[in-house]
Coordinates of C-alpha atoms in Angstrom, one line a residue:
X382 CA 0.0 0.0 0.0
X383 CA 0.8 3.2 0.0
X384 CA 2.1 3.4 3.4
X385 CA 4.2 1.0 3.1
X386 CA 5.6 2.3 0.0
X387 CA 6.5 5.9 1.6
X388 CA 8.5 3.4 4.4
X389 CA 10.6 1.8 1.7
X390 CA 11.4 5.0 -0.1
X391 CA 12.5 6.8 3.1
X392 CA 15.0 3.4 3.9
X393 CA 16.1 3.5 0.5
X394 CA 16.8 7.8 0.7
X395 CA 18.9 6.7 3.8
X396 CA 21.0 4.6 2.1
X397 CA 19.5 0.8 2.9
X398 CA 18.4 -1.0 0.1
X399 CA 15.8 -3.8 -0.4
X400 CA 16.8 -7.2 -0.1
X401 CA 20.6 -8.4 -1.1
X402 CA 20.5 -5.2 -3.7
X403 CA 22.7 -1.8 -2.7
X404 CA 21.1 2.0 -1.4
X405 CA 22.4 5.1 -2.6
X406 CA 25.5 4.8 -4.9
X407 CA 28.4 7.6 -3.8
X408 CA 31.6 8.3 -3.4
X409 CA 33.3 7.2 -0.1
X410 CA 35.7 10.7 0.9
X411 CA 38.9 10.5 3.4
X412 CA 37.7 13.3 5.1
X413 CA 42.0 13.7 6.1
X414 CA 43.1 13.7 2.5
X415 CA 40.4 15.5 1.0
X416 CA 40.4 12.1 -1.7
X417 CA 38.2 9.5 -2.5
X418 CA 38.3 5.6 -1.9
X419 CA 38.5 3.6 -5.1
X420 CA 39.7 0.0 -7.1
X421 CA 43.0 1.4 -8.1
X422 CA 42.8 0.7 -12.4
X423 CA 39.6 0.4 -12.0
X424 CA 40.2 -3.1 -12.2
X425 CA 37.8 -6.3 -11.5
X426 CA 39.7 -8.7 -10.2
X427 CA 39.4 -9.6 -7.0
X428 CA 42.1 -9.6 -4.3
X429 CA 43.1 -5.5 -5.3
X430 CA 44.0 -3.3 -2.2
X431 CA 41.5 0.0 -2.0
X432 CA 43.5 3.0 -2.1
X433 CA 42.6 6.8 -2.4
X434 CA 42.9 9.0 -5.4
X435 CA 41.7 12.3 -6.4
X436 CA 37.8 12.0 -6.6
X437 CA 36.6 11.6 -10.6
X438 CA 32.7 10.2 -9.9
X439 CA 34.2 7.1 -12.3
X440 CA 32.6 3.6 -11.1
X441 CA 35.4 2.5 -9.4
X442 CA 35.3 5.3 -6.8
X443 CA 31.2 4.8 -6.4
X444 CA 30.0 2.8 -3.4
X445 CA 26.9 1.2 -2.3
X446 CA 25.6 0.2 1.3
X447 CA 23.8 -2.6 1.0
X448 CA 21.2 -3.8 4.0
X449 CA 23.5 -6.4 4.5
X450 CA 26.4 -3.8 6.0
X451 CA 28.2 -4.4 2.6
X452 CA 30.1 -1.4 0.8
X453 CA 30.1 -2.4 -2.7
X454 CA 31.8 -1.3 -6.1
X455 CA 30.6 -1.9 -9.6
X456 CA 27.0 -4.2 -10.2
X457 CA 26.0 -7.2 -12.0
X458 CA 28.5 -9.6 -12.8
X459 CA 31.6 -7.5 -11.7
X460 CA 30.0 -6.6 -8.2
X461 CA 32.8 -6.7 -5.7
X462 CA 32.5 -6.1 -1.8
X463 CA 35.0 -4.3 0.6
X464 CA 36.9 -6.9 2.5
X465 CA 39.2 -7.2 5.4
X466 CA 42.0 -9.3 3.5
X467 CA 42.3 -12.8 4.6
X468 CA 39.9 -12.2 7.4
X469 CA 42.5 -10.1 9.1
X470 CA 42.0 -9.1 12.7
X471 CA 45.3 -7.0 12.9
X472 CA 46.6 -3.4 12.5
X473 CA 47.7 -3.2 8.9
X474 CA 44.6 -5.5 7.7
X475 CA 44.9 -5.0 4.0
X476 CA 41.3 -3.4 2.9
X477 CA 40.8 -5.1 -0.8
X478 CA 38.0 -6.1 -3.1
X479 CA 36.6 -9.5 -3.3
X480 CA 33.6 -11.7 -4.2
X481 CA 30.7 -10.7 -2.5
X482 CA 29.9 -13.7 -0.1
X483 CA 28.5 -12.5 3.5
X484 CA 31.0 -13.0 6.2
X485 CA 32.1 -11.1 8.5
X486 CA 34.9 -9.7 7.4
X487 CA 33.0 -7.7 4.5
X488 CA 30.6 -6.2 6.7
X489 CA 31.0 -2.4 7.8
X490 CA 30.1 -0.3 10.3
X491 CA 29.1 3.6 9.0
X492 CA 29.7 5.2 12.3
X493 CA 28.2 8.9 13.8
X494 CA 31.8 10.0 14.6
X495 CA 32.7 9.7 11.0
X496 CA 34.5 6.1 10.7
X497 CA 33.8 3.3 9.1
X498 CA 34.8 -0.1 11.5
X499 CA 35.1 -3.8 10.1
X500 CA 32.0 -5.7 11.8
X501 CA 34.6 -8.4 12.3
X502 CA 37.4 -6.4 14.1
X503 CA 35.9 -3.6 15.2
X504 CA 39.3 -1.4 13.4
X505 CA 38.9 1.3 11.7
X506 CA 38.7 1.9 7.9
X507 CA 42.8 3.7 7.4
X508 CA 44.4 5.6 4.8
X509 CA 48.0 4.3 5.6
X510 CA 50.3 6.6 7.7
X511 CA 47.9 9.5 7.2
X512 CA 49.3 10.0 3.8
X513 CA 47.6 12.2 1.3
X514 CA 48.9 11.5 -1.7
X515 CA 47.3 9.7 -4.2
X516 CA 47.5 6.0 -4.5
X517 CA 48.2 5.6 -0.5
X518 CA 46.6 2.1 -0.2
X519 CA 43.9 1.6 2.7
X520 CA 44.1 -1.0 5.3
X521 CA 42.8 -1.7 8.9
X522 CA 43.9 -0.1 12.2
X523 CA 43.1 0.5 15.9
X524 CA 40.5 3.9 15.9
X525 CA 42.2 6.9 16.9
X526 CA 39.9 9.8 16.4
X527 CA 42.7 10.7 13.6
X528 CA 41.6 12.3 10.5
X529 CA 42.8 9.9 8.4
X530 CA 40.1 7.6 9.6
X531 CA 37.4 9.9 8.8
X532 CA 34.8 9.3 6.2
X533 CA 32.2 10.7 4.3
X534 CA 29.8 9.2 1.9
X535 CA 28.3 11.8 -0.6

């Protein structure tokens, strides 16, 4: 009905999709370096470290929050998920791209404070060493209010 129609939009407008599918498709910005998280090469294959870069709008810098806690790049057939490497629990976690395929370690957290935390580990989504410079890879460390653990999606 129409109620529950006006529910569904206002979930989807908040970035929660319907089902296994993906909200609102943005850019993900390190708030620290002022760039944007993307597939370096915009390549497809999975097992690529995330890394930050200038911010173009191209698909490989455009993610989706799924209901599922997923942040996902690219749809259909190429749809890959944000993934704690090798299910790593430790500081220096490499943050890659992988096969969608529900665990843990591909579920995040979109905190108030601004970071993003692996479901798994509870670390923080980290541009490495607080660098700025494009093609500083992302990986997982202990939160530390520090800027270079700061995210936006928009």
């Amino acid at each position: 009905d129409a109620t529950e129609n006006a529910v569904q939009a206002a979930i989807t407008a908040a970035g929660y999709g319907a089902g296994g599918g993906g909200g609102t498709s943005t850019a993900l910005h390190a708030v620290g370096a002022g760039k944007c998280l993307e597939v370096p090469g915009a390549t497809t294959t999975p097992g690529t470290q995330t890394q930050i870069r200038d911010c173009t709008g191209a698909a490989n810098q455009t993610w989706s929050r799924t209901d599922s806690h997923e942040l996902t790049v690219y749809s259909g057939s190429s749809r890959l998920c944000l993934d704690a490497s090798n299910k790593g629990t430790s500081n220096g976690t490499k943050v890659i791209t992988w096969t969608c395929n529900g665990q843990t370690n591909q579920q995040w957290n979109v905190n108030a404070n601004g970071t993003i935390t692996s479901a798994q580990s509870g670390l923080c989504l980290d541009v490495t060493g607080a660098a700025t410079a494009n093609g500083t890879p992302v990986e997982l460390w202990t939160c530390n209010s520090q800027s270079n653990q700061q995210w936006s999606l928009s």
